[in-house]
C-alpha cells in the first residue's frame, strides 16, 4: 500500500487535477469531448472516481456512471482494461461507503459478475445501470433495491441436506425412491442458478426443507416473488410469505419443518434485515400475512429499530 505522501503525489498529477476540476462543474456542463466518460473510466483513476462519488460532488452522477463503465469494461476487454482483482478490491472499498449510489453499484456489480447474462450488457457497458427489462420486469426502483439487498445478504449461502425437487416429492407424499430420483434434478451450484421454472413447479416445497436448505432456497423464492407476484398464477408467492409466519401447521403436516424457530435462527442480521424489507414491501402491496409476520417476529430487524 502507498503511504499518504505517495497518494498525495499521485492525486496531484495533471490528469487527476483535470478530473477534479471537472467534478466541481455544474451537472449540465458540456463534456470535454464525446468520449470523456471513456477517458475517465480507467483503472488508474478508479480510486479517484470512487472518492468523488462519495464526496457527492456536482458531477456525482457522471462518476457513478464511470464506476459502472469500469466493471463493464472487464468483460468488454476480457480483463485487459482492468483486472478482476482490481475490481474486487474496488468493490471491497465501496462496501465501506455510506453513499447509496455506491452501495447500489457494489450490489449490482456483484450480481453482474456472478450472472452477466442476466443483465443488458450493452446498457451496462455504456455506463447504464438498468437491469435487463425482459428478465427482471420490475416496474419500480424499490423492488430493485430490495432484490439487491437479498442478493448481497445471501451470497455464498451453502445448500443443506434436502434439495428442492426432493422437498417437492415429500410435499406430494412421494416415496424415498422418488425423492432420491428427484435429487438428481437439482444441479444448481448456488441459489442464483435456480431457474424460475423450478420455483413455479415446486411452489409449496418450502415447508419440507431442512433449516440450512431453507436458508439456501429462500432468497431465490423472495426474488421470484418480487418479480412475479403480479403476473403469475403460481402459489409460490403466497408460500414464500407464509414461510416467514409463526404459524403451527404440524397437526396438518406432520412432516413439515416449517416454522421451526431453528429456521429463522439460521439467518444472520443482514439476511434477516433483507427478509424484513421483503415482507414490508409485500405487506404494503400484496398480502396482509406479510405484515402479520413482521409483527410476530421480523420487526426487530427493521432499520428503524
Coordinates of C-alpha atoms in Angstrom, one line a residue:
X1 CA 0.0 0.0 0.0
X2 CA 1.2 3.5 -0.7
X3 CA 1.8 6.0 2.0
X4 CA -0.1 9.3 2.3
X5 CA 2.7 11.3 0.7
X6 CA 2.7 8.9 -2.3
X7 CA -1.1 9.1 -2.6
X8 CA -0.9 12.9 -2.4
X9 CA 1.7 12.9 -5.2
X10 CA -0.4 10.7 -7.4
X11 CA -3.5 12.8 -6.8
X12 CA -1.6 15.9 -7.9
X13 CA -0.9 14.6 -11.4
X14 CA -2.2 16.8 -14.2
X15 CA -4.8 14.2 -15.2
X16 CA -6.2 13.9 -11.7
X17 CA -6.3 17.7 -11.3
X18 CA -8.2 17.9 -14.5
X19 CA -10.7 15.3 -13.4
X20 CA -11.1 17.0 -10.0
X21 CA -11.7 20.3 -11.7
X22 CA -14.4 18.7 -13.9
X23 CA -16.0 17.3 -10.8
X24 CA -16.8 20.8 -9.5
X25 CA -18.6 21.9 -12.6
X26 CA -22.4 22.2 -13.0
X27 CA -24.1 18.9 -13.9
X28 CA -25.3 20.4 -17.2
X29 CA -21.8 21.4 -18.3
X30 CA -21.0 20.1 -21.7
X31 CA -18.5 17.2 -21.7
X32 CA -14.8 17.9 -22.6
X33 CA -15.3 15.7 -25.6
X34 CA -17.8 13.0 -26.7
X35 CA -15.7 10.1 -25.2
X36 CA -14.9 11.9 -21.9
X37 CA -16.5 9.2 -19.8
X38 CA -14.4 6.6 -21.5
X39 CA -11.3 8.6 -20.9
X40 CA -12.1 8.9 -17.2
X41 CA -13.3 5.4 -16.6
X42 CA -9.9 3.8 -16.5
X43 CA -8.4 1.6 -13.8
X44 CA -5.7 4.1 -12.9
X45 CA -8.5 6.6 -11.9
X46 CA -10.6 4.1 -10.1
X47 CA -9.9 5.2 -6.5
X48 CA -10.4 8.9 -7.5
X49 CA -13.7 8.1 -9.2
X50 CA -15.0 6.3 -6.1
X51 CA -13.9 9.1 -3.8
X52 CA -15.6 11.8 -6.0
X53 CA -18.9 9.8 -5.9
X54 CA -18.6 9.5 -2.1
X55 CA -17.9 13.3 -1.9
X56 CA -21.3 13.8 -3.7
X57 CA -19.6 16.3 -6.0
X58 CA -21.8 18.3 -8.5
X59 CA -20.8 15.7 -11.2
X60 CA -21.5 12.7 -9.0
X61 CA -23.9 11.1 -11.5
X62 CA -21.2 11.2 -14.1
X63 CA -18.7 9.5 -11.9
X64 CA -21.3 6.9 -10.8
X65 CA -21.7 6.1 -14.5
X66 CA -17.9 5.7 -14.7
X67 CA -18.0 3.1 -11.9
X68 CA -20.3 1.0 -13.9
X69 CA -18.2 1.5 -17.0
X70 CA -15.2 0.2 -15.1
X71 CA -16.9 -3.0 -14.2
X72 CA -18.4 -3.4 -17.7
X73 CA -15.0 -2.9 -19.3
X74 CA -13.7 -6.0 -17.5
X75 CA -16.0 -8.1 -19.8
X76 CA -15.8 -6.0 -23.0
X77 CA -11.9 -6.1 -22.9
X78 CA -11.6 -9.6 -21.4
X79 CA -9.8 -8.2 -18.4
X80 CA -7.3 -6.1 -20.3
X81 CA -8.5 -2.7 -19.1
X82 CA -9.0 -3.7 -15.5
X83 CA -8.3 -7.0 -13.7
X84 CA -10.7 -9.0 -11.6
X85 CA -8.5 -8.4 -8.6
X86 CA -8.7 -4.6 -9.2
X87 CA -12.5 -4.8 -9.4
X88 CA -12.8 -6.9 -6.3
X89 CA -10.6 -4.5 -4.4
X90 CA -12.6 -1.5 -5.6
X91 CA -15.9 -3.2 -4.6
X92 CA -14.5 -4.0 -1.2
X93 CA -13.7 -0.3 -0.8
X94 CA -17.2 0.5 -1.9
X95 CA -18.7 -1.8 0.7
X96 CA -17.5 0.6 3.4
X97 CA -19.2 3.6 1.8
X98 CA -22.4 5.2 3.2
X99 CA -23.3 6.6 -0.2
X100 CA -26.4 4.9 -1.5
X101 CA -25.3 5.1 -5.2
X102 CA -22.0 3.4 -4.2
X103 CA -23.9 0.7 -2.3
X104 CA -26.2 0.1 -5.2
X105 CA -23.2 -0.1 -7.5
X106 CA -21.5 -2.7 -5.3
X107 CA -24.6 -4.9 -5.1
X108 CA -25.4 -4.7 -8.7
X109 CA -21.8 -5.2 -9.8
X110 CA -21.5 -8.4 -7.6
X111 CA -24.7 -9.7 -9.2
X112 CA -23.5 -8.8 -12.6
X113 CA -20.2 -10.5 -12.1
X114 CA -22.0 -13.6 -10.9
X115 CA -24.5 -13.7 -13.8
X116 CA -23.7 -11.3 -16.5
X117 CA -26.1 -12.9 -18.9
X118 CA -29.0 -11.7 -16.7
X119 CA -28.1 -8.0 -17.4
X120 CA -28.3 -5.9 -20.5
X121 CA -24.6 -5.9 -21.3
X122 CA -24.9 -3.0 -23.8
X123 CA -26.6 -0.8 -21.3
X124 CA -24.1 -1.7 -18.6
X125 CA -21.1 -1.2 -20.9
X126 CA -22.4 2.3 -21.8
X127 CA -22.5 3.2 -18.1
X128 CA -26.1 2.4 -17.6
X129 CA -27.3 0.6 -14.5
X130 CA -30.8 -0.5 -15.6
X131 CA -31.3 -4.3 -15.3
X132 CA -32.4 -6.2 -18.4
X133 CA -36.1 -5.3 -18.7
X134 CA -37.2 -8.7 -20.2
X135 CA -35.6 -10.7 -17.4
X136 CA -36.3 -8.6 -14.4
X137 CA -39.6 -7.0 -15.3
X138 CA -39.5 -4.6 -12.4
X139 CA -41.7 -1.5 -12.5
X140 CA -40.3 0.3 -9.5
X141 CA -36.9 1.1 -8.1
X142 CA -37.9 -0.1 -4.6
X143 CA -38.1 -3.7 -5.7
X144 CA -34.8 -3.4 -7.5
X145 CA -33.2 -2.2 -4.2
X146 CA -34.7 -5.0 -2.2
X147 CA -33.5 -7.6 -4.7
X148 CA -30.0 -6.1 -4.4
X149 CA -30.2 -6.4 -0.6
X150 CA -31.3 -10.0 -0.8
X151 CA -28.7 -10.9 -3.4
X152 CA -25.9 -9.4 -1.3
X153 CA -27.1 -10.8 2.0
X154 CA -27.5 -14.4 0.9
X155 CA -24.5 -14.6 -1.5
X156 CA -22.4 -17.7 -0.8
X157 CA -25.0 -19.5 1.4
X158 CA -24.5 -23.3 1.1
X159 CA -27.3 -25.8 0.4
X160 CA -28.4 -28.1 3.2
X161 CA -29.3 -31.8 3.1
X162 CA -32.7 -31.7 1.3
X163 CA -32.8 -30.4 -2.2
X164 CA -35.7 -28.5 -3.8
X165 CA -37.2 -31.3 -6.0
X166 CA -36.7 -33.7 -3.2
X167 CA -38.8 -31.5 -0.9
X168 CA -41.4 -31.3 -3.6
X169 CA -41.7 -35.1 -3.6
X170 CA -42.3 -35.0 0.2
X171 CA -44.9 -32.3 -0.3
X172 CA -46.7 -34.7 -2.7
X173 CA -46.4 -37.7 -0.4
X174 CA -43.9 -39.4 -2.6
X175 CA -41.7 -42.3 -1.8
X176 CA -38.0 -42.4 -0.8
X177 CA -37.1 -43.8 -4.2
X178 CA -38.9 -40.9 -5.9
X179 CA -37.2 -38.4 -3.6
X180 CA -33.8 -39.9 -4.5
X181 CA -34.5 -39.6 -8.2
X182 CA -35.7 -36.0 -7.7
X183 CA -32.4 -35.1 -6.1
X184 CA -30.6 -35.7 -9.4
X185 CA -32.6 -32.9 -10.9
X186 CA -31.1 -30.3 -8.6
X187 CA -27.9 -29.5 -10.4
X188 CA -27.5 -25.9 -9.1
X189 CA -24.2 -24.9 -7.5
X190 CA -25.5 -21.7 -6.0
X191 CA -29.0 -20.4 -5.4
X192 CA -28.6 -17.7 -8.0
X193 CA -28.5 -20.6 -10.6
X194 CA -32.0 -21.8 -9.7
X195 CA -34.4 -21.5 -12.7
X196 CA -37.6 -19.6 -12.2
X197 CA -39.5 -22.6 -13.6
X198 CA -38.3 -24.7 -10.6
X199 CA -39.8 -22.3 -8.2
X200 CA -43.1 -22.3 -10.1
X201 CA -43.1 -26.1 -10.2
X202 CA -42.1 -26.6 -6.6
X203 CA -44.3 -23.8 -5.3
X204 CA -45.2 -25.3 -2.0
X205 CA -41.9 -27.2 -1.2
X206 CA -40.5 -24.7 1.3
X207 CA -42.1 -26.4 4.4
X208 CA -40.3 -29.6 3.6
X209 CA -36.8 -28.2 3.5
X210 CA -34.3 -28.6 6.4
X211 CA -33.3 -25.3 8.0
X212 CA -30.0 -25.0 6.1
X213 CA -31.7 -25.7 2.7
X214 CA -34.5 -23.3 3.6
X215 CA -31.9 -20.5 4.1
X216 CA -30.3 -21.5 0.7
X217 CA -33.5 -21.5 -1.3
X218 CA -35.4 -18.7 0.3
X219 CA -33.6 -15.8 -1.4
X220 CA -34.5 -17.3 -4.8
X221 CA -38.1 -17.5 -3.7
X222 CA -38.2 -14.0 -2.4
X223 CA -36.7 -12.6 -5.6
X224 CA -39.0 -14.6 -7.7
X225 CA -42.0 -13.3 -5.7
X226 CA -40.9 -9.7 -6.1
X227 CA -40.6 -10.2 -9.8
X228 CA -43.7 -12.3 -10.5
X229 CA -46.4 -11.9 -7.8
X230 CA -48.4 -9.6 -10.0
X231 CA -48.5 -11.7 -13.2
X232 CA -48.1 -15.3 -12.1
X233 CA -50.8 -17.9 -11.3
X234 CA -48.3 -19.9 -9.2
X235 CA -49.0 -20.1 -5.4
X236 CA -45.2 -19.7 -4.8
X237 CA -45.7 -16.1 -3.8
X238 CA -48.1 -17.0 -1.0
X239 CA -46.0 -19.8 0.3
X240 CA -42.9 -17.5 0.3
X241 CA -44.7 -15.0 2.5
X242 CA -46.3 -17.7 4.7
X243 CA -42.9 -19.3 5.4
X244 CA -42.0 -16.3 7.5
X245 CA -45.1 -16.5 9.7
X246 CA -45.0 -18.0 13.1
X247 CA -47.9 -20.5 12.4
X248 CA -48.1 -24.0 13.6
X249 CA -49.3 -26.4 10.9
X250 CA -47.8 -29.5 12.5
X251 CA -51.2 -31.2 13.1
X252 CA -52.0 -31.0 9.4
X253 CA -48.5 -31.5 8.0
X254 CA -46.6 -33.7 10.5
X255 CA -43.6 -34.0 8.1
X256 CA -43.4 -30.2 7.6
X257 CA -40.3 -28.5 9.0
X258 CA -41.9 -25.1 8.5
X259 CA -42.0 -22.5 11.4
X260 CA -39.3 -24.3 13.3
X261 CA -37.5 -21.5 15.1
X262 CA -34.3 -23.0 14.0
X263 CA -35.1 -21.9 10.5
X264 CA -35.2 -18.2 11.4
X265 CA -32.1 -18.5 13.6
X266 CA -30.2 -19.7 10.6
X267 CA -30.2 -16.1 9.3
X268 CA -27.7 -13.5 10.3
X269 CA -28.5 -9.9 10.9
X270 CA -28.1 -8.8 7.3
X271 CA -30.2 -11.7 6.0
X272 CA -32.9 -11.0 8.5
X273 CA -32.9 -7.3 7.6
X274 CA -33.4 -8.3 3.9
X275 CA -36.3 -10.5 4.9
X276 CA -37.9 -7.6 6.7
X277 CA -37.6 -5.4 3.6
X278 CA -39.2 -8.1 1.6
X279 CA -42.1 -8.6 4.0
X280 CA -42.6 -4.8 4.4
X281 CA -43.0 -4.4 0.6
X282 CA -45.2 -7.5 0.2
X283 CA -47.4 -6.3 3.1
X284 CA -47.9 -2.9 1.6
X285 CA -48.6 -4.2 -1.9
X286 CA -49.8 -7.8 -1.8
X287 CA -50.6 -9.9 1.3
X288 CA -51.6 -9.0 4.8
X289 CA -49.9 -12.1 6.1
X290 CA -46.6 -10.3 5.4
X291 CA -47.4 -7.6 7.9
X292 CA -48.5 -10.2 10.4
X293 CA -45.2 -11.9 10.0
X294 CA -43.4 -8.6 10.7
X295 CA -45.4 -8.1 13.9
X296 CA -44.8 -11.7 15.1
X297 CA -41.0 -11.8 14.6
X298 CA -39.3 -9.7 11.9
X299 CA -40.0 -6.2 13.1
X300 CA -36.9 -6.3 15.3
X301 CA -34.8 -6.3 12.1
X302 CA -36.3 -3.0 10.8
X303 CA -33.6 -0.4 10.1
X304 CA -35.5 1.9 12.4
X305 CA -35.3 -0.4 15.4

